[in-house]
Every structure is written in C-alpha cells, then in structure tokens.
Tab-separated table of C-alpha atoms and ligand atoms in Angstrom:
chain	number	residue	atom	x	y	z
A	30	UNK	CA	36.374	48.639	-78.036
A	31	UNK	CA	38.082	46.117	-75.667
A	32	UNK	CA	41.336	47.865	-74.176
A	33	UNK	CA	43.787	44.923	-74.690
A	34	UNK	CA	43.281	41.647	-76.830
A	35	UNK	CA	44.679	38.304	-76.819
A	36	UNK	CA	47.511	37.399	-79.675
A	37	UNK	CA	47.389	33.862	-81.126
A	38	UNK	CA	50.186	32.044	-82.145
A	39	UNK	CA	50.555	28.967	-83.862
A	40	UNK	CA	53.499	26.899	-83.449
A	41	UNK	CA	54.455	24.820	-86.544
A	42	UNK	CA	57.059	23.087	-88.689
A	43	UNK	CA	57.243	21.334	-92.052
A	44	UNK	CA	58.582	18.164	-89.925
A	45	UNK	CA	57.696	16.238	-86.747
A	46	UNK	CA	59.866	15.803	-83.894
A	47	UNK	CA	61.735	19.312	-83.713
A	48	UNK	CA	60.105	20.201	-80.826
A	49	UNK	CA	57.094	22.022	-81.402
A	50	UNK	CA	55.055	20.444	-78.496
A	51	UNK	CA	57.780	21.091	-76.091
A	52	UNK	CA	58.229	24.879	-77.089
A	53	UNK	CA	54.572	25.186	-76.649
A	54	UNK	CA	54.383	24.084	-73.580
A	55	UNK	CA	57.136	25.692	-71.989
A	56	UNK	CA	56.377	29.120	-74.020
A	57	UNK	CA	53.029	28.747	-72.351
A	58	UNK	CA	54.386	28.285	-69.067
A	59	UNK	CA	56.908	31.304	-69.265
A	60	UNK	CA	54.734	33.781	-70.406
A	61	UNK	CA	51.871	32.277	-67.278
A	62	UNK	CA	55.341	33.186	-65.019
A	63	UNK	CA	55.011	36.409	-66.481
A	64	UNK	CA	51.482	36.876	-64.892
A	65	UNK	CA	50.076	36.543	-68.646
A	66	UNK	CA	46.856	34.505	-68.811
A	67	UNK	CA	47.337	32.047	-71.421
A	68	UNK	CA	45.466	29.542	-72.956
A	69	UNK	CA	47.304	26.453	-74.751
A	70	UNK	CA	45.411	24.521	-77.720
A	71	UNK	CA	46.426	21.046	-78.615
A	72	UNK	CA	45.823	20.789	-82.283
A	73	UNK	CA	48.615	18.070	-82.766
A	74	UNK	CA	46.609	14.875	-83.048
A	75	UNK	CA	50.349	12.871	-82.715
A	76	UNK	CA	51.413	10.846	-80.018
A	77	UNK	CA	53.371	13.477	-77.893
A	78	UNK	CA	50.456	15.111	-77.186
A	79	UNK	CA	50.252	18.267	-74.660
A	80	UNK	CA	49.001	16.546	-72.019
A	81	UNK	CA	51.472	13.646	-72.421
A	82	UNK	CA	54.527	16.303	-71.760
A	83	UNK	CA	52.240	17.769	-68.406
A	84	UNK	CA	51.082	14.258	-66.855
A	85	UNK	CA	47.485	15.381	-67.290
A	86	UNK	CA	44.642	13.350	-68.725
A	87	UNK	CA	41.871	15.665	-69.694
A	88	UNK	CA	38.390	14.574	-69.427
A	89	UNK	CA	36.859	15.879	-72.320
A	90	UNK	CA	38.226	17.815	-75.476
A	91	UNK	CA	36.695	19.781	-78.131
A	92	UNK	CA	34.237	16.706	-79.497
A	93	UNK	CA	32.803	16.339	-76.499
A	94	UNK	CA	31.365	20.240	-77.009
A	95	UNK	CA	30.211	19.186	-80.460
A	96	UNK	CA	28.523	16.212	-79.493
A	97	UNK	CA	28.013	15.788	-76.236
A	98	UNK	CA	27.190	19.435	-75.226
A	99	UNK	CA	29.782	19.697	-72.730
A	100	UNK	CA	30.240	23.139	-71.653
A	101	UNK	CA	33.374	24.863	-72.720
A	102	UNK	CA	34.233	25.573	-69.334
A	103	UNK	CA	34.489	21.796	-68.772
A	104	UNK	CA	36.697	21.176	-71.393
A	105	UNK	CA	39.392	23.641	-70.563
A	106	UNK	CA	41.645	22.688	-67.920
A	107	UNK	CA	44.033	24.106	-65.437
A	108	UNK	CA	47.532	23.274	-65.452
A	109	UNK	CA	49.753	23.490	-61.998
A	110	UNK	CA	51.900	25.979	-64.490
A	111	UNK	CA	49.944	28.662	-64.418
A	112	UNK	CA	48.271	28.352	-67.788
A	113	UNK	CA	44.973	26.326	-69.210
A	114	UNK	CA	45.137	23.798	-71.763
A	115	UNK	CA	42.343	23.312	-74.639
A	116	UNK	CA	42.203	19.474	-75.903
A	117	UNK	CA	41.425	19.521	-79.412
A	118	UNK	CA	41.320	16.146	-80.245
A	119	UNK	CA	39.174	15.812	-83.470
A	120	UNK	CA	40.724	18.327	-85.416
A	121	UNK	CA	39.511	21.027	-88.175
A	122	UNK	CA	37.678	18.189	-90.576
A	123	UNK	CA	35.625	17.547	-87.552
A	124	UNK	CA	34.855	21.470	-86.844
A	125	UNK	CA	34.204	21.851	-90.680
A	126	UNK	CA	31.029	19.152	-90.433
A	127	UNK	CA	29.550	21.194	-87.632
A	128	UNK	CA	26.113	22.639	-88.189
A	129	UNK	CA	26.163	26.399	-88.818
A	130	UNK	CA	23.922	26.760	-85.215
A	131	UNK	CA	27.048	24.621	-83.641
A	132	UNK	CA	29.689	26.840	-84.947
A	133	UNK	CA	27.888	30.027	-83.945
A	134	UNK	CA	27.514	28.324	-80.332
A	135	UNK	CA	31.401	27.419	-80.510
A	136	UNK	CA	32.458	30.946	-81.468
A	137	UNK	CA	30.044	32.549	-78.640
A	138	UNK	CA	31.650	30.320	-76.461
A	139	UNK	CA	35.242	31.570	-77.436
A	140	UNK	CA	34.025	35.096	-77.430
A	141	UNK	CA	32.700	35.172	-73.864
A	142	UNK	CA	36.144	33.794	-72.951
A	143	UNK	CA	38.192	36.404	-75.212
A	144	UNK	CA	38.520	38.722	-72.309
A	145	UNK	CA	40.123	36.108	-70.095
A	146	UNK	CA	43.246	35.473	-71.759
A	147	UNK	CA	46.540	37.443	-73.360
A	148	UNK	CA	47.833	34.486	-75.458
A	149	UNK	CA	46.360	31.756	-77.517
A	150	UNK	CA	48.994	29.551	-78.399
A	151	UNK	CA	48.267	26.348	-80.774
A	152	UNK	CA	50.129	23.310	-81.129
A	153	UNK	CA	49.689	22.150	-84.714
A	154	UNK	CA	50.676	18.522	-85.799
A	155	UNK	CA	53.615	18.509	-88.259
A	156	UNK	CA	53.454	18.412	-92.306
A	157	UNK	CA	51.360	20.136	-94.745
A	158	UNK	CA	47.904	18.709	-94.894
A	159	UNK	CA	44.944	21.029	-94.347
A	160	UNK	CA	44.419	20.747	-90.820
A	161	UNK	CA	47.823	22.246	-90.147
A	162	UNK	CA	47.652	24.953	-92.942
A	163	UNK	CA	44.215	26.229	-91.506
A	164	UNK	CA	45.512	26.369	-87.909
A	165	UNK	CA	48.147	28.312	-89.359
A	166	UNK	CA	46.390	30.512	-91.455
A	167	UNK	CA	43.780	31.475	-88.487
A	168	UNK	CA	46.756	32.328	-86.287
A	169	UNK	CA	48.005	35.754	-86.253
A	170	UNK	CA	51.639	35.090	-85.646
A	171	UNK	CA	53.505	31.958	-87.150
A	172	UNK	CA	56.422	30.159	-84.967
A	173	UNK	CA	58.319	27.981	-87.527
A	174	UNK	CA	60.465	25.408	-85.572
A	175	UNK	CA	63.954	24.738	-87.309
A	176	UNK	CA	66.394	22.278	-86.081
A	177	UNK	CA	69.759	21.700	-87.271
A	178	UNK	CA	68.785	18.795	-89.759
A	179	UNK	CA	68.629	19.415	-93.285
A	180	UNK	CA	65.478	17.901	-93.548
A	181	UNK	CA	63.879	20.433	-91.165
A	182	UNK	CA	64.869	23.388	-93.554
A	183	UNK	CA	63.428	21.713	-96.709
A	184	UNK	CA	59.923	20.825	-94.750
A	185	UNK	CA	60.191	24.456	-93.288
A	186	UNK	CA	60.436	25.726	-96.528
A	187	UNK	CA	57.680	23.669	-97.926
A	188	UNK	CA	55.435	24.739	-95.551
A	189	UNK	CA	56.053	28.546	-95.760
A	190	UNK	CA	55.736	28.375	-99.689
A	191	UNK	CA	52.441	26.347	-99.262
A	192	UNK	CA	51.039	28.646	-96.663
A	193	UNK	CA	51.946	31.737	-99.311
A	194	UNK	CA	50.725	30.497	-102.424
A	195	UNK	CA	47.763	28.783	-100.957
A	196	UNK	CA	46.587	30.887	-98.408
A	197	UNK	CA	48.307	34.796	-99.238
A	198	UNK	CA	50.393	34.416	-96.233
A	199	UNK	CA	53.868	35.601	-95.799
A	200	UNK	CA	55.127	36.684	-92.450
A	201	UNK	CA	56.632	33.904	-90.811
A	202	UNK	CA	58.776	34.308	-87.124
A	203	UNK	CA	61.654	31.308	-86.881
A	204	UNK	CA	62.725	29.798	-83.787
A	205	UNK	CA	65.943	27.428	-84.295
A	206	UNK	CA	65.683	24.816	-81.812
A	207	UNK	CA	68.108	22.266	-80.730
A	208	UNK	CA	71.125	24.067	-81.503
A	209	UNK	CA	74.789	22.977	-80.972
A	210	UNK	CA	75.758	26.932	-81.051
A	211	UNK	CA	74.579	30.171	-82.206
A	212	UNK	CA	76.536	29.945	-85.431
A	213	UNK	CA	74.492	27.041	-86.537
A	214	UNK	CA	71.443	28.676	-85.840
A	215	UNK	CA	72.446	31.935	-87.847
A	216	UNK	CA	73.090	29.553	-90.846
A	217	UNK	CA	70.175	27.365	-90.567
A	218	UNK	CA	67.835	30.886	-90.628
A	219	UNK	CA	70.288	32.165	-93.293
A	220	UNK	CA	69.947	29.383	-95.441
A	221	UNK	CA	65.888	29.256	-94.855
A	222	UNK	CA	66.191	33.118	-95.674
A	223	UNK	CA	67.941	32.593	-98.896
A	224	UNK	CA	65.592	29.971	-99.941
A	225	UNK	CA	62.563	32.107	-99.561
A	226	UNK	CA	64.234	34.924	-101.133
A	227	UNK	CA	65.143	32.903	-104.029
A	228	UNK	CA	62.154	31.256	-104.741
A	229	UNK	CA	59.454	33.230	-103.218
A	230	UNK	CA	58.635	36.605	-103.272
A	231	UNK	CA	57.759	38.869	-100.872
A	232	UNK	CA	58.153	36.827	-97.604
A	233	UNK	CA	59.067	38.506	-94.275
A	234	UNK	CA	60.822	36.138	-91.690
A	235	UNK	CA	62.634	37.010	-88.542
A	236	UNK	CA	64.521	34.682	-86.215
A	237	UNK	CA	63.060	35.284	-82.637
A	238	UNK	CA	64.528	32.569	-80.799
A	239	UNK	CA	67.510	30.473	-80.396
A	240	UNK	CA	66.854	27.184	-78.214
A	241	UNK	CA	69.850	25.170	-77.383
A	242	UNK	CA	70.151	21.423	-77.595
A	243	UNK	CA	69.547	20.494	-74.313
A	244	UNK	CA	69.554	17.182	-72.175
A	245	UNK	CA	66.904	18.642	-69.486
A	246	UNK	CA	64.217	18.825	-72.209
A	247	UNK	CA	64.634	14.627	-72.727
A	248	UNK	CA	64.675	14.910	-68.461
A	249	UNK	CA	61.458	17.210	-68.229
A	250	UNK	CA	59.807	14.990	-70.912
A	251	UNK	CA	59.806	11.857	-68.631
A	252	UNK	CA	58.990	13.685	-66.086
A	253	UNK	CA	56.274	15.276	-67.684
A	254	UNK	CA	57.004	18.433	-66.426
A	255	UNK	CA	57.748	21.851	-68.531
A	256	UNK	CA	61.759	22.268	-68.069
A	257	UNK	CA	61.157	25.805	-67.326
A	258	UNK	CA	59.320	24.943	-64.366
A	259	UNK	CA	61.949	22.203	-63.063
A	260	UNK	CA	65.127	23.780	-64.311
A	261	UNK	CA	64.621	27.569	-63.925
A	262	UNK	CA	68.527	27.727	-64.963
A	263	UNK	CA	68.879	25.273	-67.621
A	264	UNK	CA	69.809	26.945	-71.235
A	265	UNK	CA	66.398	25.439	-72.555
A	266	UNK	CA	64.830	27.283	-70.336
A	267	UNK	CA	67.053	30.733	-69.926
A	268	UNK	CA	66.151	30.952	-74.232
A	269	UNK	CA	62.260	30.265	-73.718
A	270	UNK	CA	61.968	32.711	-71.111
A	271	UNK	CA	63.814	35.123	-73.469
A	272	UNK	CA	61.729	34.441	-76.293
A	273	UNK	CA	58.348	34.732	-73.861
A	274	UNK	CA	59.871	38.252	-72.813
A	275	UNK	CA	60.668	38.705	-76.813
A	276	UNK	CA	56.990	37.997	-77.634
A	277	UNK	CA	55.387	40.477	-75.133
A	278	UNK	CA	57.046	43.107	-76.861
A	279	UNK	CA	55.288	42.299	-80.180
A	280	UNK	CA	52.124	44.244	-81.538
A	281	UNK	CA	48.957	42.954	-80.956
A	282	UNK	CA	46.656	43.386	-83.924
A	283	UNK	CA	43.416	44.997	-83.057
A	284	UNK	CA	40.680	43.542	-84.819
A	285	UNK	CA	37.030	44.700	-84.315
A	286	UNK	CA	35.556	41.718	-83.210
A	287	UNK	CA	38.392	40.154	-81.332
A	288	UNK	CA	41.426	37.618	-82.075
A	289	UNK	CA	39.955	35.043	-80.443
A	290	UNK	CA	36.814	35.250	-82.457
A	291	UNK	CA	38.534	36.252	-85.634
A	292	UNK	CA	40.821	32.875	-84.964
A	293	UNK	CA	37.719	30.653	-84.829
A	294	UNK	CA	35.549	32.188	-87.279
A	295	UNK	CA	38.493	31.801	-89.879
A	296	UNK	CA	38.567	28.317	-88.751
A	297	UNK	CA	35.239	27.526	-89.071
A	298	UNK	CA	33.441	29.539	-91.671
A	299	UNK	CA	36.073	29.111	-94.369
A	300	UNK	CA	34.819	28.251	-97.664
B	402	LIG	N1	65.827	22.105	-77.042
B	402	LIG	C1	65.865	20.837	-77.361
B	402	LIG	N2	66.817	19.690	-76.749
B	402	LIG	C2	67.127	18.497	-76.587
B	402	LIG	N3	65.910	17.846	-76.981
B	402	LIG	C3	65.387	18.232	-77.274
B	402	LIG	C4	64.767	19.873	-77.557
B	402	LIG	N4	63.494	20.126	-77.561
B	402	LIG	C5	62.754	18.997	-77.920
B	402	LIG	N5	63.621	17.883	-77.789
B	402	LIG	C6	63.387	16.613	-78.048
B	402	LIG	O1	62.605	16.232	-79.117
B	402	LIG	C7	61.720	15.356	-79.309
B	402	LIG	C8	60.449	15.898	-79.604
B	402	LIG	O2	59.867	17.114	-79.402
B	402	LIG	P1	58.329	17.071	-79.534
B	402	LIG	O3	58.637	18.566	-78.739
B	402	LIG	O4	57.551	16.352	-79.257
B	402	LIG	O5	58.420	17.748	-81.066
B	402	LIG	P2	56.912	17.798	-82.003
B	402	LIG	O6	55.981	18.508	-81.518
B	402	LIG	O7	57.533	18.748	-83.112
B	402	LIG	O8	56.817	16.758	-82.699
B	402	LIG	C9	61.386	15.091	-77.994
B	402	LIG	O9	62.105	13.919	-77.187
B	402	LIG	C10	62.171	16.014	-77.149
B	402	LIG	O10	62.973	15.900	-75.827
B	403	LIG	MG1	54.177	17.664	-81.108
C-alpha cells in the first residue's frame, strides 16, 4: 500500500460571493508554500473563476480531455505559486455522460497522478444543485464557508441538510470568512451548530478557520494574484496560513484504491 495518500477537500457554501474561490486559491498557495503538492480543481462554473483570480488563461479544460483527446498532463496547469490547477469547465453533467471507456481512461489518468499530490482542493459553485452536491459527496473533507450575513447561515444550513438527507454525509468543517471579529465568527458558528442540532440529527461540525474581513483580499483580486503571495503579513494571509497548518494535522483516510481515484469513481460511476 502507498505510504501516503492525498486528501480531497471541497470548498463549498449554499451561497455565492462568500469567498470560496478566494479561499481555495489562497489555501492552495499556502499549502504549496509549506512544500505540499497541491492540485486545485476549478469546479465552479460561475464568473469569478480560479483562472481569473490568478490572471491565467488555461488553454484546455476537462472538456478537451473528454472530447478532443488532449492528455491530462496538458490540461493541468502550473501556477507561479507552486500549485497546479485543473480547469473543469464542463461540470459533472458532462462527466456523467461519458462512455464507460472514457470514464475508465479518466480514472487511469487520475490514478497515475495520485502519487504526485498531497491535497486536491475542489472549488465548488454555490447552491445545492447536483453539480455541487456530487463534488461535495466525493470529497473527504468539506469546508463550508460562512459569512456574517444571515442568508449565508440559512444557505449553509440548507446545504448541510440536503447533503445529509440525500447523501448521508454528516461531517462538515466550517470556515468563517469576512469576519469583523472573533466573537462574530463564534456567534455565526454557534447559530449554525444549534440549527443543525435542533433540526437534524448526528451532524458533526467543526469551526476550523476564521478569516477576517480584509481589504487586501479585494486588492489581490484586482491584481489577479493570491493575497498570501503578495501580502504575507495581512490578517487574511495569517488566517489562511493558520488554516493550512491546521489542515496538515488532519488524518488522511487510507482508502484501498486511493483517495483521488475514490473521488473520481464517486463522481463518474454513481448511479
Ligand atoms: N476575507 C475577505 N475580506 C474581504 N473581502 C473578501 C474576503 N473574502 C472574499 N472577499 C470578496 O468577496 C467577493 C467574492 O469572493 P469569491 O471568492 O469570488 O466568492 P465565491 O467563490 O464564494 O463566489 C470577492 O470580491 C472578494 O474580494
Ligand atoms: Mg467562486
């Protein structure tokens, strides 16, 4: 058995605009700065994509792998920040429509890649449509992003509820983003926790990160560079680095056929 398996982490929320893509990109950069091998899967089909935040234009995405026989190695793109990105573009619906032969080739290609990464971070879209749910289902850890807005709370709750009721997933990790202070973060988490405790049973929720509201985030979006790279001492950077260190303490489930393969199998071969 392989000594070390990658961990697959999805970044998700019920609501758009909470900071998922910024968190995904900066977490990837922070883990890479700790010498971890990271692949960021851009599964968000919205406007502010990973490539926009990085100022990169990937020539290929998964669509080309499926339809134009472009090799996985040509689709993966190195970033200047030590991690790679895998642009998805076409989403799960597209993947489910592949022929069994295409699915198996994709699995084999991913399997070869397994030894080369420590973390697969999946930036999902917002909402609770199948696209988002499947990526969350296939991931091993789910980071649910909350903000101080009340709607982010109800939307996070709705996401957790549907993940549990439709898919039996009951373990979530929470990142509080755009927080004015620590008390607000604790209060938002407490409210989510108490709603889950009241109306759902057996949900495990952990507050694993608190990221302050920080104007550097917006500046870095304008500059199309991760804030952890261009503002090493800003509050958002310090918080994301702490989350990255925290993540490195998490146990990696030791699945027999590997975590990346497991992830893609769940996505591709579900009924
Ligand atoms: N910690 C933060 N402080 C200030 N602004 C933030 C923070 N996190 C995200 N933002 C801003 O929120 C907006 C939405 O972020 P984005 O990552 O695109 O969200 P999502 O992927 O959830 O839709 C962006 O304009 C970004 O600059
Ligand atoms: Mg996004």
